[in-house]
Short mmCIF file of C-alpha atoms and ligand atoms in Angstrom, two decimals:
data_model
loop_
_atom_site.label_atom_id
_atom_site.label_comp_id
_atom_site.label_asym_id
_atom_site.label_seq_id
_atom_site.Cartn_x
_atom_site.Cartn_y
_atom_site.Cartn_z
CA UNK B 1 -15.85 -104.33 -8.08
CA UNK B 2 -14.51 -108.01 -7.32
CA UNK B 3 -14.92 -109.63 -4.45
CA UNK B 4 -12.74 -112.96 -3.32
CA UNK B 5 -14.60 -115.80 -2.58
CA UNK B 6 -11.61 -116.44 0.02
CA UNK B 7 -13.52 -116.08 3.70
CA UNK B 8 -10.07 -114.53 4.70
CA UNK B 9 -8.94 -111.64 2.82
CA UNK B 10 -11.26 -109.25 0.40
CA UNK B 11 -9.76 -107.90 -2.74
CA UNK B 12 -11.58 -104.74 -4.64
CA UNK B 13 -10.87 -102.85 -8.19
CA UNK B 14 -12.83 -99.85 -8.93
CA UNK B 15 -11.53 -96.45 -9.49
CA UNK B 16 -11.25 -92.55 -8.26
CA UNK B 17 -12.80 -89.78 -10.89
CA UNK B 18 -9.78 -87.50 -12.15
CA UNK B 19 -11.33 -85.75 -14.57
CA UNK B 20 -13.93 -85.27 -17.43
CA UNK B 21 -12.32 -85.04 -20.92
CA UNK B 22 -13.65 -82.61 -23.53
CA UNK B 23 -15.47 -85.22 -25.26
CA UNK B 24 -17.18 -86.12 -21.64
CA UNK B 25 -14.95 -88.90 -21.63
CA UNK B 26 -14.42 -89.63 -17.86
CA UNK B 27 -10.66 -90.00 -16.74
CA UNK B 28 -10.34 -92.68 -13.50
CA UNK B 29 -7.06 -94.10 -11.17
CA UNK B 30 -7.48 -97.69 -11.35
CA UNK B 31 -7.14 -98.91 -7.54
CA UNK B 32 -6.91 -102.22 -5.82
CA UNK B 33 -7.14 -103.36 -2.71
CA UNK B 34 -6.90 -106.86 -0.02
CA UNK B 35 -7.78 -106.76 2.75
CA UNK B 36 -7.68 -109.26 5.56
CA UNK B 37 -9.95 -110.13 8.09
CA UNK B 38 -7.39 -110.03 10.63
CA UNK B 39 -5.52 -106.36 11.14
CA UNK B 40 -3.07 -104.79 10.63
CA UNK B 41 -0.40 -102.80 8.71
CA UNK B 42 -1.59 -100.74 5.70
CA UNK B 43 0.91 -101.03 2.85
CA UNK B 44 0.11 -99.40 -0.71
CA UNK B 45 1.83 -100.14 -3.64
CA UNK B 46 1.56 -97.26 -6.32
CA UNK B 47 2.89 -97.10 -9.90
CA UNK B 48 3.29 -95.22 -13.15
CA UNK B 49 3.15 -92.00 -11.93
CA UNK B 50 5.11 -91.53 -14.98
CA UNK B 51 3.68 -92.30 -17.50
CA UNK B 52 6.84 -93.95 -19.47
CA UNK B 53 7.86 -96.06 -16.12
CA UNK B 54 5.61 -99.14 -17.14
CA UNK B 55 7.08 -102.07 -15.04
CA UNK B 56 5.19 -101.05 -11.98
CA UNK B 57 1.68 -101.40 -13.54
CA UNK B 58 2.78 -104.90 -14.13
CA UNK B 59 4.50 -105.56 -11.25
CA UNK B 60 1.76 -105.20 -8.91
CA UNK B 61 -0.94 -107.07 -11.24
CA UNK B 62 1.53 -110.28 -10.25
CA UNK B 63 1.52 -109.31 -6.33
CA UNK B 64 -1.79 -109.35 -5.88
CA UNK B 65 -2.20 -112.71 -8.54
CA UNK B 66 0.27 -113.95 -5.74
CA UNK B 67 -1.89 -112.49 -2.55
CA UNK B 68 -4.77 -114.19 -4.35
CA UNK B 69 -3.60 -117.25 -4.28
CA UNK B 70 -2.06 -117.35 -0.79
CA UNK B 71 -3.80 -114.95 1.06
CA UNK B 72 -2.95 -112.18 3.68
CA UNK B 73 -1.30 -113.25 7.06
CA UNK B 74 -3.07 -109.43 8.28
CA UNK B 75 -3.12 -105.76 7.35
CA UNK B 76 -4.58 -104.37 3.86
CA UNK B 77 -2.71 -104.09 0.66
CA UNK B 78 -4.05 -101.15 -1.64
CA UNK B 79 -2.81 -99.86 -4.79
CA UNK B 80 -2.57 -97.17 -7.45
CA UNK B 81 -1.06 -99.50 -10.01
CA UNK B 82 -1.16 -96.84 -12.90
CA UNK B 83 -1.43 -93.09 -11.39
CA UNK B 84 -0.72 -91.08 -15.22
CA UNK B 85 -3.13 -93.16 -17.26
CA UNK B 86 -2.71 -89.78 -19.53
CA UNK B 87 0.88 -89.99 -19.94
CA UNK B 88 1.02 -94.10 -20.07
CA UNK B 89 -1.22 -93.75 -23.38
CA UNK B 90 1.09 -90.70 -25.08
CA UNK B 91 4.37 -92.70 -23.73
CA UNK B 92 5.01 -89.79 -21.62
CA UNK B 93 7.09 -89.38 -18.66
CA UNK B 94 4.39 -86.20 -17.64
CA UNK B 95 -0.01 -85.50 -18.01
CA UNK B 96 0.62 -84.68 -21.50
CA UNK B 97 -2.57 -82.09 -21.37
CA UNK B 98 -0.91 -80.46 -18.94
CA UNK B 99 2.68 -81.19 -19.27
CA UNK B 100 3.03 -81.88 -16.00
CA UNK B 101 4.95 -84.31 -13.90
CA UNK B 102 2.87 -85.35 -11.65
CA UNK B 103 5.98 -86.35 -9.14
CA UNK B 104 6.66 -82.64 -8.75
CA UNK B 105 3.28 -81.94 -7.72
CA UNK B 106 2.67 -83.07 -4.66
CA UNK B 107 1.22 -82.93 -1.64
CA UNK B 108 -1.06 -81.27 -4.55
CA UNK B 109 -4.64 -78.68 -4.20
CA UNK B 110 -7.79 -79.08 -4.78
CA UNK B 111 -8.02 -76.17 -7.18
CA UNK B 112 -4.04 -76.10 -8.64
CA UNK B 113 -3.70 -77.32 -11.54
CA UNK B 114 -4.44 -80.32 -12.91
CA UNK B 115 -1.40 -82.73 -11.89
CA UNK B 116 -2.20 -80.71 -8.55
CA UNK B 117 -5.68 -81.99 -8.34
CA UNK B 118 -4.71 -85.82 -9.21
CA UNK B 119 -1.63 -85.11 -6.66
CA UNK B 120 -4.35 -83.98 -3.97
CA UNK B 121 -6.28 -87.28 -4.74
CA UNK B 122 -3.86 -89.51 -4.54
CA UNK B 123 -2.10 -88.51 -1.49
CA UNK B 124 -5.41 -87.66 0.60
CA UNK B 125 -7.03 -91.03 -0.19
CA UNK B 126 -3.62 -92.49 1.38
CA UNK B 127 -3.68 -90.70 3.88
CA UNK B 128 -6.87 -91.10 5.06
CA UNK B 129 -5.90 -95.08 5.11
CA UNK B 130 -3.00 -94.17 7.97
CA UNK B 131 -0.86 -96.54 6.21
CA UNK B 132 2.25 -97.89 7.73
CA UNK B 133 4.20 -97.71 4.55
CA UNK B 134 4.36 -96.58 0.67
CA UNK B 135 6.49 -98.56 -1.48
CA UNK B 136 6.54 -96.17 -4.84
CA UNK B 137 8.00 -98.54 -8.45
CA UNK B 138 9.58 -96.42 -10.78
CA UNK B 139 12.06 -97.10 -13.94
CA UNK B 140 14.83 -95.82 -15.18
CA UNK B 141 17.44 -95.98 -17.85
CA UNK B 142 17.55 -98.18 -20.77
CA UNK B 143 20.81 -100.22 -18.48
CA UNK B 144 20.17 -99.79 -14.83
CA UNK B 145 20.09 -102.15 -12.46
CA UNK B 146 17.41 -102.32 -10.22
CA UNK B 147 18.00 -100.66 -6.69
CA UNK B 148 15.81 -98.39 -3.63
CA UNK B 149 16.12 -95.11 -3.32
CA UNK B 150 14.96 -92.88 0.02
CA UNK B 151 14.38 -89.47 0.35
CA UNK B 152 17.25 -87.38 2.14
CA UNK B 153 17.18 -87.71 6.09
CA UNK B 154 14.05 -84.99 6.86
CA UNK B 155 15.05 -84.54 10.46
CA UNK B 156 14.00 -84.82 13.82
CA UNK B 157 10.52 -84.05 13.30
CA UNK B 158 10.12 -87.06 10.82
CA UNK B 159 12.46 -88.83 12.36
CA UNK B 160 9.84 -92.04 13.13
CA UNK B 161 8.81 -92.34 9.25
CA UNK B 162 12.12 -91.78 8.23
CA UNK B 163 13.54 -94.63 9.88
CA UNK B 164 10.46 -97.85 9.47
CA UNK B 165 11.54 -96.35 5.51
CA UNK B 166 14.78 -97.38 6.18
CA UNK B 167 14.73 -100.35 7.73
CA UNK B 168 11.86 -101.70 5.21
CA UNK B 169 14.49 -100.74 2.50
CA UNK B 170 16.61 -102.62 3.67
CA UNK B 171 14.75 -105.52 3.47
CA UNK B 172 13.64 -105.26 0.19
CA UNK B 173 16.74 -107.01 -1.12
CA UNK B 174 18.82 -103.86 -3.43
CA UNK B 175 20.90 -102.18 -2.70
CA UNK B 176 19.51 -98.91 -0.64
CA UNK B 177 20.43 -95.93 -2.17
CA UNK B 178 20.19 -92.32 -0.37
CA UNK B 179 18.68 -89.08 -2.20
CA UNK B 180 21.57 -86.52 -1.93
CA UNK B 181 19.22 -83.92 -3.28
CA UNK B 182 15.40 -83.15 -1.92
CA UNK B 183 12.73 -82.99 -4.24
CA UNK B 184 10.16 -81.15 -2.19
CA UNK B 185 7.54 -81.49 -4.84
CA UNK B 186 8.04 -85.05 -4.75
CA UNK B 187 5.32 -87.91 -3.78
CA UNK B 188 7.69 -89.83 -1.67
CA UNK B 189 9.38 -86.26 -0.02
CA UNK B 190 5.68 -85.20 1.18
CA UNK B 191 4.74 -88.56 2.46
CA UNK B 192 7.92 -88.65 5.25
CA UNK B 193 7.22 -85.05 6.09
CA UNK B 194 3.25 -85.91 6.93
CA UNK B 195 5.04 -88.49 8.85
CA UNK B 196 4.25 -91.37 6.87
CA UNK B 197 6.89 -93.72 5.81
CA UNK B 198 7.67 -94.07 1.63
CA UNK B 199 10.62 -95.74 0.20
CA UNK B 200 11.02 -95.73 -4.11
CA UNK B 201 11.71 -99.33 -5.60
CA UNK B 202 13.48 -98.38 -9.40
CA UNK B 203 13.35 -101.53 -11.64
CA UNK B 204 15.37 -100.68 -14.25
CA UNK B 205 14.42 -99.87 -17.75
CA UNK B 206 11.49 -97.53 -18.91
CA UNK B 207 9.04 -97.57 -22.51
CA UNK B 208 8.65 -101.64 -22.17
CA UNK B 209 7.74 -104.27 -19.10
CA UNK B 210 10.88 -106.31 -18.48
CA UNK B 211 9.95 -109.17 -16.84
CA UNK B 212 13.27 -110.10 -14.71
CA UNK B 213 12.55 -106.99 -13.33
CA UNK B 214 8.71 -107.64 -13.06
CA UNK B 215 10.19 -110.42 -10.83
CA UNK B 216 12.77 -108.93 -8.86
CA UNK B 217 10.31 -106.07 -8.56
CA UNK B 218 7.97 -108.41 -7.24
CA UNK B 219 10.29 -110.98 -4.77
CA UNK B 220 11.12 -107.21 -3.37
CA UNK B 221 7.63 -106.47 -2.38
CA UNK B 222 6.68 -110.00 -0.77
CA UNK B 223 10.59 -109.51 0.89
CA UNK B 224 9.16 -106.39 2.31
CA UNK B 225 5.52 -107.30 3.17
CA UNK B 226 7.13 -110.78 5.04
CA UNK B 227 9.16 -108.39 6.77
CA UNK B 228 6.03 -106.76 7.89
CA UNK B 229 4.64 -110.38 9.03
CA UNK B 230 1.83 -109.22 6.95
CA UNK B 231 2.46 -112.42 3.94
CA UNK B 232 4.75 -115.43 4.59
CA UNK B 233 7.08 -115.80 2.35
CA UNK B 234 7.64 -119.49 1.81
CA UNK B 235 10.70 -119.06 -0.49
CA UNK B 236 14.05 -117.94 0.46
CA UNK B 237 14.57 -114.27 0.95
CA UNK B 238 15.37 -112.38 -2.31
CA UNK B 239 18.84 -110.87 -2.52
CA UNK B 240 19.69 -108.65 -5.50
CA UNK B 241 23.26 -110.20 -6.33
CA UNK B 242 26.23 -107.14 -7.16
CA UNK B 243 29.39 -108.09 -6.24
CA UNK B 244 30.90 -108.70 -3.14
CA UNK B 245 33.36 -105.86 -3.50
CA UNK B 246 30.48 -103.17 -2.76
CA UNK B 247 29.45 -103.17 1.18
CA UNK B 248 25.69 -103.49 1.68
CA UNK B 249 25.22 -100.66 3.42
CA UNK B 250 23.65 -97.54 2.17
CA UNK B 251 25.17 -96.19 -0.52
CA UNK B 252 24.84 -92.26 -1.67
CA UNK B 253 23.05 -91.27 -4.80
CA UNK B 254 25.60 -89.24 -7.62
CA UNK B 255 24.74 -88.40 -11.02
CA UNK B 256 28.26 -86.85 -10.85
CA UNK B 257 31.02 -86.60 -12.92
CA UNK B 258 28.70 -84.79 -15.72
CA UNK B 259 30.27 -84.03 -19.03
CA UNK B 260 32.12 -81.32 -19.74
CA UNK B 261 32.17 -81.09 -23.46
CA UNK B 262 29.88 -81.51 -26.35
CA UNK B 263 29.94 -84.79 -28.75
CA UNK B 264 29.59 -88.98 -28.62
CA UNK B 265 29.56 -91.02 -25.84
CA UNK B 266 31.42 -93.82 -25.42
CA UNK B 267 31.06 -95.59 -22.46
CA UNK B 268 33.88 -97.67 -20.59
CA UNK B 269 32.17 -99.06 -17.94
CA UNK B 270 28.83 -100.54 -17.43
CA UNK B 271 25.76 -100.37 -14.92
CA UNK B 272 26.62 -102.76 -12.40
CA UNK B 273 30.32 -102.38 -12.33
CA UNK B 274 32.28 -101.40 -9.63
CA UNK B 275 34.18 -98.57 -10.05
CA UNK B 276 37.60 -96.71 -7.56
CA UNK B 277 37.99 -92.85 -7.27
CA UNK B 278 40.01 -91.47 -10.68
CA UNK B 279 38.41 -94.33 -12.59
CA UNK B 280 37.49 -93.51 -16.36
CA UNK B 281 34.07 -94.44 -17.22
CA UNK B 282 33.84 -92.52 -20.64
CA UNK B 283 34.73 -90.73 -23.31
CA UNK B 284 33.75 -87.81 -25.09
CA UNK B 285 34.79 -87.28 -28.89
CA UNK B 286 33.90 -84.76 -31.29
CA UNK B 287 32.74 -85.30 -34.40
CA UNK B 288 35.88 -85.75 -36.05
CA UNK B 289 37.02 -88.93 -33.59
CA UNK B 290 38.79 -86.05 -31.58
CA UNK B 291 39.12 -86.95 -27.93
CA UNK B 292 37.28 -83.97 -25.97
CA UNK B 293 36.74 -85.75 -22.32
CA UNK B 294 37.57 -88.43 -20.27
CA UNK B 295 34.77 -88.95 -17.49
CA UNK B 296 36.59 -90.07 -14.41
CA UNK B 297 34.98 -91.33 -10.77
CA UNK B 298 34.93 -88.64 -8.16
CA UNK B 299 34.43 -91.74 -5.28
CA UNK B 300 34.72 -95.37 -4.89
CA UNK B 301 31.31 -96.50 -5.95
CA UNK B 302 29.04 -98.85 -8.38
CA UNK B 303 27.48 -97.64 -10.98
CA UNK B 304 23.28 -97.71 -11.24
CA UNK B 305 22.91 -96.84 -14.60
CA UNK B 306 24.20 -94.37 -17.62
CA UNK B 307 21.90 -92.65 -19.70
CA UNK B 308 20.27 -93.74 -22.97
CA UNK B 309 21.31 -91.24 -25.57
CA UNK B 310 25.26 -90.46 -26.65
CA UNK B 311 24.65 -87.24 -26.88
CA UNK B 312 26.81 -85.27 -24.66
CA UNK B 313 27.17 -81.32 -23.88
CA UNK B 314 28.87 -79.71 -20.93
CA UNK B 315 26.47 -80.25 -17.51
CA UNK B 316 25.15 -83.19 -19.31
CA UNK B 317 24.24 -86.33 -16.37
CA UNK B 318 25.44 -88.82 -18.15
CA UNK B 319 25.97 -91.51 -15.32
CA UNK B 320 24.66 -92.66 -12.20
CA UNK B 321 26.44 -93.58 -9.09
CA UNK B 322 25.53 -95.44 -5.68
CA UNK B 323 29.27 -93.91 -3.66
CA UNK B 324 30.15 -94.27 -0.23
ZN1 ZN G 1 10.43 -92.26 -12.02
#
């Protein structure tokens, strides 16, 4: 536990127990909190649910450092910076012991699998704080641009939470991408289903800390805290620049077109490029250099990222798009 000398807010670093290992080591979830003396919104920052997605950990640390220098105006900021420490240490997306994806294990269960038990601990802890907003930090392919993602509209029953998440996403400074697939066991899907506003921030490449993306992430979070009147952002509002040709309104996520053939991919366009329907974005060649497929855009939009691998096979998603 750590407490700040500042009279206006209290800083706490502590742990939640998740598992005792076979060598009797205690595995714990690091927990961080900054509580203003003035009541206000309750925001959670969460990182590294996928063990190889490390930028969120550092982004959270930097936001906390910033707020220790310039206190919150009101409210509480909580964080689980490292939700999957077991995967992190192995450089793995999943919880390596049980080979499970923690972000497909929510809302979790006290008596379930290892991932479900950890998910339950995370979920119940967050729910008890009656949160205003959860910002879940992820990473993407190596060259992906940063962007914000919201789950598909969960319908009338959860409209309030969804509208709040969408309003916060629009203040993030990033392009807002609407997920089209319902990922029913993901963290954010279940938060929205429990009427808790939640959104995902994708901060570029996985595996290593990309300092530029950390800066974008910190600025984006401060934009949102400023919007919630928790933090007075003295800097200009952050906007991630994208070509003017794309309108700054929510776009739909698309992982299609996919490759129709096996072979080696040669990309004809890069993340951040604006594309038109019918625009060729990749060619797939066989091992003798014979063209097998030209991958052509199905919609107008922007390229969010492309695969880290040059291996194509039929049905392989090789690019991600935000489409109009
Ligand atoms: Zn992820």
